[in-house]
XYZ file of C-alpha atoms in Angstrom:
541
model
C -5.187 4.238 9.411
C -7.042 1.510 11.293
C -10.113 -0.306 9.986
C -13.310 -1.099 11.968
C -15.922 -3.568 10.663
C -19.447 -3.459 12.170
C -21.519 -6.658 11.784
C -25.164 -7.095 12.838
C -28.193 -8.585 11.098
C -30.355 -5.739 12.484
C -29.868 -3.007 9.868
C -30.918 -0.112 12.098
C -28.236 -1.039 14.670
C -25.551 -1.541 12.024
C -26.361 1.731 10.262
C -26.513 3.723 13.494
C -23.163 2.410 14.707
C -21.647 2.976 11.259
C -22.730 6.621 11.199
C -21.487 7.160 14.760
C -18.013 5.724 14.217
C -17.571 7.136 10.696
C -17.442 10.592 12.299
C -15.564 9.635 15.456
C -12.026 10.008 14.045
C -12.118 10.062 10.222
C -8.352 10.656 9.933
C -7.535 7.500 11.904
C -10.480 5.105 11.552
C -11.920 3.686 8.312
C -15.349 2.183 9.070
C -16.988 -0.662 7.116
C -20.294 -2.471 7.731
C -21.861 -5.850 7.013
C -25.343 -7.253 7.647
C -24.251 -10.903 7.947
C -21.252 -13.040 8.834
C -20.883 -14.072 5.180
C -20.664 -10.421 4.111
C -18.136 -9.819 6.899
C -15.929 -12.654 5.644
C -15.968 -11.066 2.197
C -14.536 -7.892 3.750
C -11.877 -10.013 5.482
C -10.774 -11.433 2.133
C -10.573 -7.978 0.539
C -8.633 -5.976 3.134
C -7.071 -5.939 6.595
C -9.511 -5.498 9.496
C -8.125 -4.263 12.837
C -11.309 -4.280 14.972
C -14.606 -6.087 14.421
C -17.729 -5.071 16.365
C -20.219 -7.929 15.986
C -23.381 -9.451 17.383
C -23.009 -12.978 18.826
C -26.269 -14.470 17.585
C -26.979 -14.005 13.865
C -28.789 -16.146 11.288
C -26.557 -18.685 9.542
C -23.141 -18.192 11.102
C -22.916 -16.917 14.674
C -20.511 -14.246 15.890
C -18.468 -16.890 17.699
C -18.092 -18.943 14.510
C -17.236 -15.763 12.612
C -14.494 -14.961 15.140
C -12.869 -18.351 14.606
C -12.774 -17.611 10.859
C -11.336 -14.157 11.519
C -8.318 -15.700 13.244
C -7.432 -17.432 9.967
C -7.368 -14.131 8.043
C -6.088 -11.530 10.524
C -4.824 -13.106 13.777
C -4.181 -9.716 15.412
C -7.742 -8.475 14.779
C -9.526 -7.393 17.982
C -13.146 -8.543 18.461
C -15.841 -6.745 20.462
C -19.056 -8.743 20.943
C -22.098 -6.450 21.182
C -25.215 -8.417 22.057
C -28.519 -8.302 23.853
C -27.929 -11.775 25.307
C -26.422 -11.691 28.779
C -26.494 -15.421 29.528
C -23.307 -16.764 31.056
C -22.508 -19.487 28.510
C -22.157 -17.063 25.603
C -20.126 -14.580 27.613
C -17.843 -17.341 28.902
C -17.210 -18.762 25.395
C -16.506 -15.285 24.013
C -13.964 -14.481 26.707
C -11.995 -17.662 25.964
C -11.068 -16.313 22.525
C -7.910 -14.172 22.093
C -8.240 -10.381 21.620
C -11.969 -10.435 22.509
C -14.196 -8.119 24.576
C -17.853 -8.558 25.506
C -20.497 -5.778 25.779
C -24.272 -5.677 26.182
C -26.340 -3.504 23.845
C -28.068 -2.092 26.897
C -24.830 -0.413 27.986
C -25.374 2.320 25.369
C -23.404 4.012 22.594
C -21.089 5.914 24.931
C -19.824 2.674 26.446
C -19.332 1.114 23.005
C -17.384 4.146 21.772
C -15.267 4.140 24.917
C -14.342 0.469 24.486
C -13.463 0.954 20.801
C -11.171 3.874 21.735
C -9.524 1.716 24.413
C -8.922 -1.071 21.885
C -7.455 1.431 19.396
C -5.029 2.602 22.077
C -4.052 -1.012 22.782
C -3.293 -1.476 19.079
C -1.184 1.693 18.996
C 0.817 0.564 22.025
C 1.401 -2.828 20.440
C 3.184 -1.083 17.562
C 5.905 0.200 19.840
C 8.350 -2.493 18.850
C 11.563 -1.080 20.347
C 11.587 -3.628 23.181
C 11.218 -6.425 20.645
C 14.125 -5.027 18.637
C 16.334 -4.864 21.722
C 15.500 -8.411 22.854
C 16.088 -9.848 19.390
C 19.495 -8.189 19.143
C 20.529 -9.644 22.512
C 19.642 -13.276 21.726
C 20.673 -13.455 18.052
C 24.039 -14.934 17.199
C 25.821 -12.348 15.083
C 27.913 -14.935 13.269
C 24.856 -16.973 12.285
C 23.114 -13.847 11.036
C 26.116 -12.900 8.901
C 26.198 -16.360 7.305
C 22.470 -16.244 6.603
C 22.614 -12.764 5.098
C 25.638 -13.609 2.962
C 23.751 -16.557 1.436
C 20.591 -14.535 0.784
C 22.680 -11.841 -0.932
C 24.184 -14.512 -3.160
C 20.670 -15.600 -4.120
C 19.773 -12.016 -4.994
C 22.932 -11.523 -7.032
C 22.799 -14.768 -9.052
C 20.237 -17.355 -7.970
C 20.976 -19.641 -10.933
C 24.532 -20.211 -9.692
C 23.433 -21.077 -6.133
C 20.470 -23.365 -6.894
C 22.119 -26.383 -8.590
C 19.835 -29.145 -7.266
C 17.004 -29.115 -4.771
C 18.867 -31.381 -2.331
C 22.049 -29.312 -2.462
C 20.103 -26.120 -1.961
C 18.258 -27.573 1.026
C 21.585 -28.585 2.574
C 22.824 -25.005 2.193
C 19.650 -23.650 3.791
C 19.876 -26.115 6.686
C 23.542 -25.333 7.359
C 22.625 -21.687 7.842
C 19.548 -22.439 9.989
C 17.255 -20.875 7.398
C 13.689 -22.210 7.689
C 13.008 -21.908 3.950
C 12.260 -25.084 1.971
C 14.056 -25.567 -1.358
C 11.088 -27.315 -2.995
C 8.534 -24.649 -2.099
C 7.748 -21.415 -4.009
C 9.113 -18.070 -2.849
C 7.449 -14.691 -2.400
C 9.475 -11.511 -2.025
C 9.040 -8.123 -0.348
C 11.274 -5.095 -0.989
C 11.178 -2.199 1.476
C 12.732 1.217 0.907
C 13.197 4.142 3.304
C 11.439 7.207 1.911
C 13.962 9.706 3.283
C 17.753 9.534 3.781
C 19.176 9.347 7.311
C 21.902 11.617 8.619
C 24.629 9.054 9.366
C 25.539 5.544 8.239
C 25.250 4.244 11.810
C 21.682 5.552 12.010
C 20.937 3.895 8.675
C 22.263 0.492 9.753
C 20.346 0.625 13.038
C 17.084 1.546 11.296
C 17.537 -1.065 8.555
C 18.058 -3.810 11.119
C 15.110 -2.620 13.195
C 12.787 -2.490 10.170
C 13.743 -6.041 9.220
C 13.050 -7.304 12.757
C 9.694 -5.511 12.908
C 8.683 -6.742 9.460
C 9.658 -10.337 10.214
C 7.776 -10.318 13.528
C 4.543 -9.208 11.832
C 4.808 -11.544 8.832
C 5.774 -14.672 10.785
C 2.127 -15.322 11.685
C 1.477 -16.878 8.260
C 4.905 -16.994 6.615
C 8.457 -18.135 7.317
C 11.000 -15.629 6.076
C 14.628 -14.666 5.665
C 15.638 -11.011 5.431
C 18.672 -9.018 4.362
C 19.710 -5.449 3.557
C 21.014 -5.301 -0.008
C 23.894 -3.151 -1.235
C 21.442 -0.423 -2.310
C 20.251 -0.032 1.283
C 16.845 -1.657 0.665
C 15.372 -4.317 2.985
C 14.502 -7.665 1.339
C 12.362 -10.519 2.704
C 12.119 -13.973 1.113
C 8.883 -15.636 2.277
C 7.101 -18.978 2.151
C 3.659 -19.943 3.415
C 3.326 -21.905 6.652
C 0.631 -24.128 5.162
C 1.550 -27.794 5.496
C 1.136 -28.515 1.786
C 3.542 -25.688 0.954
C 1.207 -24.000 -1.513
C 0.379 -20.300 -1.378
C -2.547 -18.438 -2.831
C -4.192 -15.046 -3.007
C -4.989 -15.215 0.711
C -1.265 -15.034 1.540
C -0.798 -12.024 -0.751
C -3.758 -10.245 0.857
C -2.347 -11.066 4.293
C 1.017 -9.584 3.319
C -0.571 -6.470 1.805
C -2.498 -5.722 4.974
C 0.360 -6.699 7.267
C 2.848 -4.445 5.474
C 0.558 -1.511 6.266
C 0.855 -2.477 9.939
C 4.639 -2.671 9.551
C 4.587 0.866 8.136
C 2.586 2.041 11.156
C 4.946 0.277 13.556
C 8.070 1.708 11.901
C 6.655 5.211 12.057
C 5.551 4.807 15.687
C 8.757 3.136 16.909
C 11.477 4.506 14.624
C 9.979 7.640 13.090
C 10.693 6.443 9.538
C 8.469 6.123 6.459
C 8.737 2.932 4.367
C 7.520 2.047 0.863
C 7.005 -1.661 0.096
C 6.838 -3.609 -3.148
C 5.464 -7.163 -2.970
C 5.603 -9.972 -5.516
C 1.975 -10.929 -6.122
C 2.952 -14.347 -7.486
C 5.532 -16.877 -6.413
C 8.759 -17.906 -8.112
C 11.274 -20.737 -7.841
C 14.587 -20.271 -6.062
C 16.372 -20.151 -9.411
C 14.205 -17.149 -10.392
C 14.923 -15.065 -7.284
C 17.420 -12.766 -9.026
C 14.980 -11.974 -11.830
C 12.152 -11.380 -9.369
C 14.390 -9.154 -7.238
C 15.398 -6.996 -10.199
C 11.769 -6.749 -11.289
C 10.658 -5.528 -7.845
C 13.444 -2.949 -7.845
C 12.328 -1.646 -11.250
C 8.694 -1.592 -10.148
C 9.665 0.360 -7.034
C 11.541 2.898 -9.114
C 8.663 3.274 -11.552
C 5.876 3.777 -9.031
C 7.137 5.464 -5.881
C 8.428 8.905 -5.052
C 9.995 10.436 -1.975
C 8.086 10.408 1.311
C 5.202 8.221 0.095
C 4.288 5.202 2.246
C 2.635 2.743 -0.082
C 2.328 -1.006 -0.614
C 2.660 -1.921 -4.282
C 1.868 -5.465 -5.449
C 3.366 -6.864 -8.650
C 0.870 -9.321 -10.152
C 2.934 -10.005 -13.266
C 4.326 -13.478 -13.871
C 7.957 -13.139 -14.872
C 9.178 -15.655 -17.486
C 11.320 -18.429 -16.110
C 13.856 -18.552 -18.954
C 16.093 -16.161 -20.801
C 17.691 -14.497 -17.759
C 20.897 -12.682 -18.593
C 23.489 -13.381 -15.944
C 25.343 -10.080 -16.373
C 23.172 -7.393 -17.968
C 24.803 -4.605 -19.921
C 26.160 -2.054 -17.499
C 25.010 1.059 -19.377
C 21.518 -0.238 -20.191
C 20.981 -1.205 -16.538
C 21.852 2.316 -15.437
C 19.567 3.788 -18.083
C 16.679 1.765 -16.639
C 17.493 3.143 -13.211
C 17.624 6.703 -14.519
C 14.274 6.278 -16.260
C 12.711 5.083 -13.016
C 14.217 7.983 -11.074
C 12.968 10.528 -13.613
C 9.442 9.101 -13.788
C 9.063 9.120 -9.991
C 10.626 12.545 -9.460
C 13.760 11.317 -7.684
C 15.860 14.084 -9.186
C 19.125 13.814 -7.237
C 19.666 10.081 -7.962
C 18.874 10.821 -11.615
C 21.473 13.589 -11.768
C 24.074 11.483 -9.923
C 23.846 8.674 -12.464
C 23.614 11.123 -15.360
C 26.853 12.760 -14.165
C 28.528 9.363 -13.912
C 27.674 8.354 -17.483
C 28.197 11.814 -18.955
C 31.603 11.979 -17.285
C 32.683 8.900 -19.240
C 32.306 10.862 -22.471
C 35.124 13.210 -21.383
C 37.596 10.493 -20.458
C 40.665 10.564 -22.705
C 41.072 6.794 -22.879
C 37.475 6.040 -23.839
C 37.093 4.234 -27.180
C 34.904 5.566 -29.961
C 32.616 2.531 -29.642
C 32.198 3.093 -25.917
C 31.634 6.832 -26.364
C 28.916 6.266 -28.978
C 27.230 3.592 -26.854
C 27.176 5.866 -23.803
C 25.952 8.901 -25.721
C 23.174 7.135 -27.629
C 21.872 5.375 -24.535
C 21.569 8.731 -22.763
C 20.175 10.466 -25.856
C 17.553 7.764 -26.457
C 16.380 7.980 -22.832
C 15.995 11.776 -23.049
C 14.461 11.727 -26.539
C 11.848 9.068 -25.716
C 10.916 10.839 -22.478
C 10.515 14.167 -24.294
C 8.059 12.587 -26.754
C 6.238 10.535 -24.113
C 5.657 13.674 -22.031
C 4.740 15.720 -25.136
C 7.163 18.601 -24.528
C 8.962 18.708 -27.893
C 8.225 22.423 -28.128
C 10.181 23.083 -24.919
C 13.500 21.866 -26.362
C 14.905 23.511 -29.454
C 16.187 21.121 -32.142
C 15.532 18.118 -29.901
C 15.817 15.841 -32.959
C 19.565 16.559 -32.895
C 19.817 14.292 -29.848
C 19.874 11.251 -32.108
C 22.395 12.670 -34.621
C 25.820 12.737 -33.004
C 27.431 13.953 -36.249
C 25.692 17.335 -35.926
C 27.950 18.264 -32.994
C 31.507 19.409 -33.598
C 32.929 17.834 -30.451
C 32.071 15.494 -27.620
C 31.882 18.514 -25.313
C 29.196 20.143 -27.499
C 27.193 16.922 -27.576
C 27.474 16.585 -23.803
C 26.332 20.180 -23.281
C 23.185 19.489 -25.298
C 22.482 16.377 -23.221
C 22.645 18.506 -20.070
C 20.279 21.059 -21.595
C 17.696 18.387 -22.472
C 17.995 16.767 -19.026
C 17.451 20.112 -17.267
C 14.317 20.805 -19.329
C 12.880 17.403 -18.379
C 13.617 17.958 -14.696
C 12.015 21.400 -14.786
C 8.885 20.005 -16.449
C 8.641 17.102 -13.974
C 8.876 19.348 -10.935
C 6.259 21.784 -12.251
C 3.780 18.981 -13.030
C 4.030 16.809 -9.909
C 1.365 18.787 -8.068
C -0.909 18.780 -11.111
C -0.689 14.981 -11.217
C -2.132 14.678 -7.729
C -4.880 17.162 -8.619
C -5.869 15.129 -11.691
C -6.126 11.897 -9.691
C -8.299 13.492 -7.012
C -10.507 15.227 -9.586
C -11.097 11.882 -11.278
C -12.004 10.331 -7.922
C -14.414 13.170 -7.096
C -16.110 12.824 -10.475
C -16.590 9.094 -9.946
C -18.131 9.679 -6.508
C -20.538 12.353 -7.781
C -21.671 10.125 -10.653
C -22.027 6.906 -8.634
C -23.576 7.897 -5.314
C -25.802 4.806 -5.294
C -22.806 2.414 -5.473
C -20.328 1.096 -2.885
C -18.198 4.131 -1.962
C -16.240 2.574 0.875
C -12.574 3.573 1.112
C -11.518 0.021 0.256
C -13.695 -0.077 -2.893
C -12.593 3.364 -4.105
C -8.956 2.351 -3.591
C -9.530 -0.839 -5.616
C -11.148 1.063 -8.479
C -8.506 3.789 -8.671
C -5.468 1.556 -7.976
C -4.445 3.198 -4.707
C -3.492 1.832 -1.315
C -6.509 2.677 0.956
C -4.483 4.484 3.636
C -2.517 6.445 1.032
C -5.721 7.430 -0.802
C -7.222 8.732 2.449
C -4.134 10.848 3.203
C -3.821 12.149 -0.369
C -7.490 13.164 -0.510
C -7.241 15.058 2.791
C -4.045 16.731 1.605
C -5.522 17.831 -1.730
C -9.098 18.685 -0.701
C -8.647 19.790 2.914
C -11.493 17.513 4.035
C -11.947 13.832 4.808
C -13.115 11.510 2.030
C -16.126 10.354 4.084
C -17.210 13.955 4.687
C -16.945 14.723 0.967
C -19.132 11.706 0.130
C -21.735 12.785 2.697
C -21.789 16.321 1.258
C -22.267 14.978 -2.284
C -25.132 12.752 -1.156
C -26.873 15.584 0.672
C -26.494 17.972 -2.300
C -27.918 15.347 -4.669
C -30.732 14.549 -2.237
C -31.679 18.232 -2.069
C -31.855 18.377 -5.873
C -34.119 15.323 -5.997
C -36.341 16.643 -3.200
C -36.730 19.943 -5.035
C -37.072 18.793 -8.622
C -38.815 15.384 -8.449
C -41.806 13.715 -6.830
C -39.787 10.665 -5.770
C -40.603 9.164 -2.399
C -38.078 9.586 0.420
C -37.051 5.910 0.315
C -36.469 6.145 -3.457
C -34.251 9.188 -3.004
C -32.373 7.385 -0.222
C -31.535 4.515 -2.586
C -30.443 6.895 -5.363
C -27.910 8.586 -3.066
C -26.528 5.351 -1.647
C -28.646 4.445 1.379
C -30.435 1.108 1.458
C -32.289 2.075 4.643
C -34.437 5.215 4.549
C -34.040 5.779 8.295
C -30.255 6.041 7.916
C -30.662 8.603 5.120
C -33.158 10.600 7.194
C -30.850 10.609 10.228
C -27.859 11.875 8.217
C -29.930 14.480 6.343
C -31.246 15.938 9.585
C -27.807 15.887 11.197
C -26.266 17.887 8.344
C -29.173 20.203 7.465
C -31.184 20.486 10.677
C -34.305 19.188 8.922
C -35.705 15.835 7.855
C -36.039 15.292 4.079
C -39.804 15.755 4.305
C -39.408 18.996 6.288
C -36.934 20.256 3.689
C -39.336 19.477 0.828
C -42.199 21.215 2.632
C -40.029 24.280 3.279
C -39.504 24.610 -0.473
C -43.273 24.695 -1.043
C -43.693 27.515 1.490
C -41.260 29.667 -0.474
């Protein structure tokens, strides 16, 4: 989904354009509005903006000054100047800026809509990155890439062993032509394909292509090194390009928005869906392994199959106490828990089979057998109680009492029974989970019509990615989120017109419209009558 921001200090123009574009292509275009350059910059700090439609001359900061600021936040953002001033100097200055178009207000709405659609098509074409992938493959030295990737994998596996001193680390980075700086903090992105590919050659090609596409988008504000880990996930290590080497929330917001563009590009060019997890705070080189494992766990805990989402981890991981070689069984139990919580049933069963199979090995020691069994039993038992399904599993307390089973085979059979009950419950409740989330969102909208109900704000409040929220709502409700909000506002307005003596402008404010003329226009569009005509029709009855 692309995002359009309309900026004009004349409210009637802003509101009219907002209403026009909000209904132009609701599945593809999320529309926001601002009545000043300062308000527009606030939007820029909150979310990615793909197109901005703005007046040139506004009080305080002009459209030209605003455009220069925009380049600092979202360099690929397209700008369309819509103004009543046709003097040459302004037009000439506007056309010197990158990704800028210039229109006169006198050219009419049809011309404005046509230009916005043309710009959207330009953006879509720019996401076809296959030529970039081909060119990069041709000019990249394969040997140098192998040496770089081998070093990054070592950092992921055990960063404490690689990062002895800052000078030594910088020498290693320089020898491999990596642009990262040893003394600067690191951010990390983990990307995972949402569906398996048919062959290993397809997988390798797609992994390489995704890394090239991701790096090309992120290089605007960040230097990076990327690698595919042994799980098949794509990893990027990133540092800000700021001269002082410090990074802040602006870089994280840039990465969040840019990763959505990477998802769009990968779908358009490669036909694959990607889920990303991003470290919201930096770490030192020595902490890379811990940060990497944390992102993997967060990915397992929060994503399911075929969901394109960008998840940001804002937790600060402690810098000490890292265990170089975690216990093998406990690590697998963490993986299994993540798979079960996110509905990834086949990976859960595969690892369950691996651990359960150990219990039947003839050469296994009693200590090892008990450790394996109790780790599996504790995972199943805690999940049963957390999900509240004790009644579904007979004698589930026996899970934690190995002595109640006459043989290892009997104990293993009970583990399988408990695991199957959990899987059955998870599958039957996945759809209900989506319904609950959307019902909660609908209730919030109906109870807060006078508040900011933009897609970005609703996503912030309900902890969703904006694009994912839009798709989920359409999937669950069969209608666009913006259309649902409009329907709620009109229904509430009708109730107030019928049951109160409030003035039209007061009703407009109560249902979320600061300008009465915007409320009147929408009401007539959806009902065929103005609010006053509707109220009078009730009196006639």
